[in-house]
Coordinates of C-alpha atoms and ligand atoms in Angstrom, one line a residue:
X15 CA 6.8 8.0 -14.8
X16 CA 9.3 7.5 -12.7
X17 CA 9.1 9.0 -9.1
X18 CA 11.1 11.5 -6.7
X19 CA 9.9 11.0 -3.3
X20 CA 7.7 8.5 -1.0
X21 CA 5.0 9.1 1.4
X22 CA 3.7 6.9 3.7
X23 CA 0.2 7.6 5.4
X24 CA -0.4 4.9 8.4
X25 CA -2.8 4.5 11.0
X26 CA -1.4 1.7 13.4
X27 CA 1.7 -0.3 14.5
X28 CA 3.6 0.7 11.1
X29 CA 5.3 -2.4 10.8
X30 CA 5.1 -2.2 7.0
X31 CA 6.5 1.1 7.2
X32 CA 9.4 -0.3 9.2
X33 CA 9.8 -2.7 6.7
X34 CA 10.2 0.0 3.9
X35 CA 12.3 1.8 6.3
X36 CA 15.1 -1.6 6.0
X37 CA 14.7 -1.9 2.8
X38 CA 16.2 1.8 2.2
X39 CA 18.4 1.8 5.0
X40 CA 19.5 -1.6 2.9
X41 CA 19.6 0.1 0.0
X42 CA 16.8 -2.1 -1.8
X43 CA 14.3 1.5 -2.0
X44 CA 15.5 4.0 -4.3
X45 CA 13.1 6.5 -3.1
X46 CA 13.4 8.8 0.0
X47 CA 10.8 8.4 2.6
X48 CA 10.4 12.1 2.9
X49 CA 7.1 12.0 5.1
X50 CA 4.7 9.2 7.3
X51 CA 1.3 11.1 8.0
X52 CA -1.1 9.4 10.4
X53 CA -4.5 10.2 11.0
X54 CA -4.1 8.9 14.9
X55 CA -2.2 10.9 16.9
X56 CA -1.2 7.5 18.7
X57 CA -0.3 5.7 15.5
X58 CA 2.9 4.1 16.3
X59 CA 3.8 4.4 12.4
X60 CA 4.7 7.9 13.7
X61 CA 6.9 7.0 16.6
X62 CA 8.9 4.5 14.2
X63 CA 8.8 7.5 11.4
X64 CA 10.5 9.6 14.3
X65 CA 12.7 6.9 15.7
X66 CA 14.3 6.7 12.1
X67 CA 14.6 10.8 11.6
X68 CA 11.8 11.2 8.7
X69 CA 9.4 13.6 9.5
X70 CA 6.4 12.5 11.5
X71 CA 2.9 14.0 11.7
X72 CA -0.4 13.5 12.7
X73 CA -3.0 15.2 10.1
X74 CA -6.6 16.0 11.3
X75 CA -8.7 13.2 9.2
X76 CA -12.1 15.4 9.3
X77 CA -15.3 14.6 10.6
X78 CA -15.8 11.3 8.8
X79 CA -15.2 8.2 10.7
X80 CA -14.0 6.2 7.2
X81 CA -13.0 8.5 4.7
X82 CA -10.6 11.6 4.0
X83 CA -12.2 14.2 2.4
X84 CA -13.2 17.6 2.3
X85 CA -10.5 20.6 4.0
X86 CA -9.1 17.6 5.4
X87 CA -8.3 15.8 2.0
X88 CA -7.2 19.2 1.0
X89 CA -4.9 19.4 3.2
X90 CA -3.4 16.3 3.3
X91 CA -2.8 16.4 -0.4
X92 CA -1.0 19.8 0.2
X93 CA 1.1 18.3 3.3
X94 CA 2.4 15.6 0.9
X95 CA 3.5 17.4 -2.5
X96 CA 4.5 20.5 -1.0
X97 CA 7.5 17.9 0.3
X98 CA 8.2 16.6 -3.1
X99 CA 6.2 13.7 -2.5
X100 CA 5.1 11.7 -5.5
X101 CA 4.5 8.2 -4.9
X102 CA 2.2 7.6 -1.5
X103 CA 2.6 4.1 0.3
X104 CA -0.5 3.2 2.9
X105 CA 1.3 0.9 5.3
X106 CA -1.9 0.5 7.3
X107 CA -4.0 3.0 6.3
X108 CA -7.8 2.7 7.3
X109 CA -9.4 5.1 5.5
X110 CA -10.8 5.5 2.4
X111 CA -9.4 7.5 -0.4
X112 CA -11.5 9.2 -2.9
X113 CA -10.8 10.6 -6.3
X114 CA -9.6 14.4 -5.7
X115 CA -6.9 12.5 -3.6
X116 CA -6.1 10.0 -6.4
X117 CA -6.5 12.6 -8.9
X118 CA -3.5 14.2 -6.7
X119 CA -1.4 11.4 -7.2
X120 CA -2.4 9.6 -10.6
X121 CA -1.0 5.6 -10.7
X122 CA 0.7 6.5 -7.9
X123 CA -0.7 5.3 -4.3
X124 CA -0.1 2.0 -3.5
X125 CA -1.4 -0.3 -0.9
X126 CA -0.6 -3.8 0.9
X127 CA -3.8 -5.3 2.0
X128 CA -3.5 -9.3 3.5
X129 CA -5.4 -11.5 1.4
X130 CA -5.1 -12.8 -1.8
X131 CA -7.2 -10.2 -4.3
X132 CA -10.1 -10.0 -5.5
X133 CA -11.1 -12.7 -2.3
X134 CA -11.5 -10.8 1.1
X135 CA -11.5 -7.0 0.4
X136 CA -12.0 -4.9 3.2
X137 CA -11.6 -5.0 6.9
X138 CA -10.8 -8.4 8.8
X139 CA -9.4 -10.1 5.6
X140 CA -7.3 -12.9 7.7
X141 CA -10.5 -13.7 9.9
X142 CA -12.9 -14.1 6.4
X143 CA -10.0 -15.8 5.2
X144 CA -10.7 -18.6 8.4
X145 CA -14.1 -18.4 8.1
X146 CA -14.2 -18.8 4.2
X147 CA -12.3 -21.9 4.7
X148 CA -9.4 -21.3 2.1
X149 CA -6.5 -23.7 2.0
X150 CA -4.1 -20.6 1.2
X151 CA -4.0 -16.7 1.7
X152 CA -2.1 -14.2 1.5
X153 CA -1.5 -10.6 0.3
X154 CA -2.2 -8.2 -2.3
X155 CA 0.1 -5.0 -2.9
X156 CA -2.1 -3.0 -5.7
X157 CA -2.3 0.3 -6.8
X158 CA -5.5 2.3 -5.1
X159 CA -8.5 3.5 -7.2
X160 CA -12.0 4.5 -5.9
X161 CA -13.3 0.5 -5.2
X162 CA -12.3 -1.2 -2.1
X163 CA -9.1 -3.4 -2.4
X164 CA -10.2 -3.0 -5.8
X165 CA -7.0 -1.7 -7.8
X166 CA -4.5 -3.4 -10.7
X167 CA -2.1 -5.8 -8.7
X168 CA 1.3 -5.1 -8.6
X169 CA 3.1 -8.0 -6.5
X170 CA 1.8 -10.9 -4.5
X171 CA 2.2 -13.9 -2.4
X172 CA 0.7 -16.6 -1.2
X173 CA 0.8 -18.8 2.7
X174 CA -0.7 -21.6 3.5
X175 CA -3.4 -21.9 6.0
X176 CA -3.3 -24.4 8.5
X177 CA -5.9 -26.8 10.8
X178 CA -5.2 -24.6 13.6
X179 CA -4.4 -21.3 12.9
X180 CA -6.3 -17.8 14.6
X181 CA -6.5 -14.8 12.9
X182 CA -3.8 -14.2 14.8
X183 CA -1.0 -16.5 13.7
X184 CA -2.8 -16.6 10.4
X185 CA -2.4 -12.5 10.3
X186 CA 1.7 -13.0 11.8
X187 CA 2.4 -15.5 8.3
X188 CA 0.7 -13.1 6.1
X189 CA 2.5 -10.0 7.4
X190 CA 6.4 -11.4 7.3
X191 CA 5.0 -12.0 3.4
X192 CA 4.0 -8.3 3.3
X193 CA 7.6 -7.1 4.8
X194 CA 9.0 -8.2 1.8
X195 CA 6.4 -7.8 -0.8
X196 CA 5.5 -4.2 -0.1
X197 CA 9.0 -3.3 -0.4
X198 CA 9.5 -4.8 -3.8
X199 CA 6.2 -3.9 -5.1
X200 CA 7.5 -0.1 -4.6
X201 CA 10.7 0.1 -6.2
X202 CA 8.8 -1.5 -8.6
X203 CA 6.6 1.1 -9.1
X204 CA 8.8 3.7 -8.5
X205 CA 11.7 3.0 -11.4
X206 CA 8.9 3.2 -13.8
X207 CA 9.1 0.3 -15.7
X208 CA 5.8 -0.9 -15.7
X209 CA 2.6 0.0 -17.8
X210 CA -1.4 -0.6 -17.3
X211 CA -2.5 -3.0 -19.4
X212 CA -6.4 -2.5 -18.6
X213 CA -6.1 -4.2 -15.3
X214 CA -2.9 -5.8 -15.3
X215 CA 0.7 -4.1 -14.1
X216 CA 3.3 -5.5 -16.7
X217 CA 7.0 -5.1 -17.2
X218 CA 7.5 -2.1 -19.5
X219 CA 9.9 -3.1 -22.3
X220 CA 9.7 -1.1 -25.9
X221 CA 5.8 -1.5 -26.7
X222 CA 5.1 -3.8 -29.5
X223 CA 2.5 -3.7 -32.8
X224 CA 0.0 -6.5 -32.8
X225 CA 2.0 -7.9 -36.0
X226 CA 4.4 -8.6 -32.9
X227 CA 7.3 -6.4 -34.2
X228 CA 8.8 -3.9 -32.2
X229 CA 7.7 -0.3 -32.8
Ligands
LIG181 C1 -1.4 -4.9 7.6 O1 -1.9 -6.2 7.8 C2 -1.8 -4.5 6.2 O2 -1.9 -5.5 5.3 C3 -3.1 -3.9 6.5 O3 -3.0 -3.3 7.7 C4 -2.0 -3.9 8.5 C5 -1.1 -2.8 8.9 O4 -0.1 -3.3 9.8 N1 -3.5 -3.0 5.4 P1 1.2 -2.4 10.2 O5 0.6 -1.1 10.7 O6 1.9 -2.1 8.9 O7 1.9 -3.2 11.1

């Protein structure tokens, strides 16, 4: 499908979400960013929303600590399509989404984690990264489904690490990677011309018979 309208759902700095704010004021996004929804009131994804005139909110998360679910996940879903919003970017996002809220928006949430998928899922990916000893990193954008860091990939790239790097200057290589990435990984998804080949995200062109001819 291709899509109308972009939400972003943050719970930090919002740097990514900057970024996808340049890319559109560059014209290199083709979607509006109609919406950034944090679950922090202090997010400053929300002041940068604000700062660039797209509506800014903070959303009660519920009672769980790592998840959105329940009225909360209700409501969230109903904050973002009642605004036209079809394609949701988490630039930052620490919670878990579950499947009433993917069910909401099938294919279509999208999120930039830094490491190189399937290694380093979860929290702290640039400090396993360090103590993994890995030569490179990197990061993943992928579309989300119910596991972990565990969705089809649709873009990445790849830094290497060095003798003396901290999860801090390893994290600062990573994230200029993820700036453009994320970005790219988007319009990407949002003109539409992709498909789902089990796990993989391909370029869509006319689908062809096994013979190899075109159908
Ligand atoms: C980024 O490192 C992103 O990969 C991870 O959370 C961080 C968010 O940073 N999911 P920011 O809020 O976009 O600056």
């Amino acid at each position: 499908m291709t899509h109308q309208a972009l939400g972003v759902l943050a719970s930090g700095r919002g740097s990514n979400l900057q970024a996808l704010l340049d890319a559109r004021a560059r014209g290199h996004l083709s979607l509006p960013i109609v919406v950034v929804i944090a679950d922090r009131p202090d997010a400053g994804a929300l002041d940068i929303a604000g700062n660039a005139g797209v509506e800014a909110m903070h959303l009660d998360p519920g009672p769980s600590k790592t998840r959105l679910d329940g009225d909360a996940e209700r409501a969230w879903i109903e904050a973002l399509t009642s605004r036209g919003v079809t394609l949701v970017a988490l630039a930052g996002f620490l919670r878990v989404l579950k499947a009433p809220f993917l069910a909401a928006f099938p294919e279509a949430v999208v999120n930039i984690h830094p490491s190189l998928l399937p290694a380093f899922p979860g929290l702290a990916a640039q400090r396993q990264a360090l103590d993994y000893g890995v030569r490179v990193s990197g990061c993943t954008a992928h579309l989300v489904t119910e596991g972990i860091d565990a969705g089809p990939i649709v873009a990445q790239a790849a830094v290497p690490v060095h003798d003396d790097d901290t999860p801090e200057s390893l994290s600062a290589r990573i994230l200029a990677e993820e700036h453009r990435i994320f970005p790219e990984a988007i319009e990407r998804l949002a003109r539409g011309a992709w498909r789902l080949e089990g796990r993989r995200v391909l370029e869509s062109p006319p689908s062809r018979s096994t013979s190899g001819e075109a159908t």
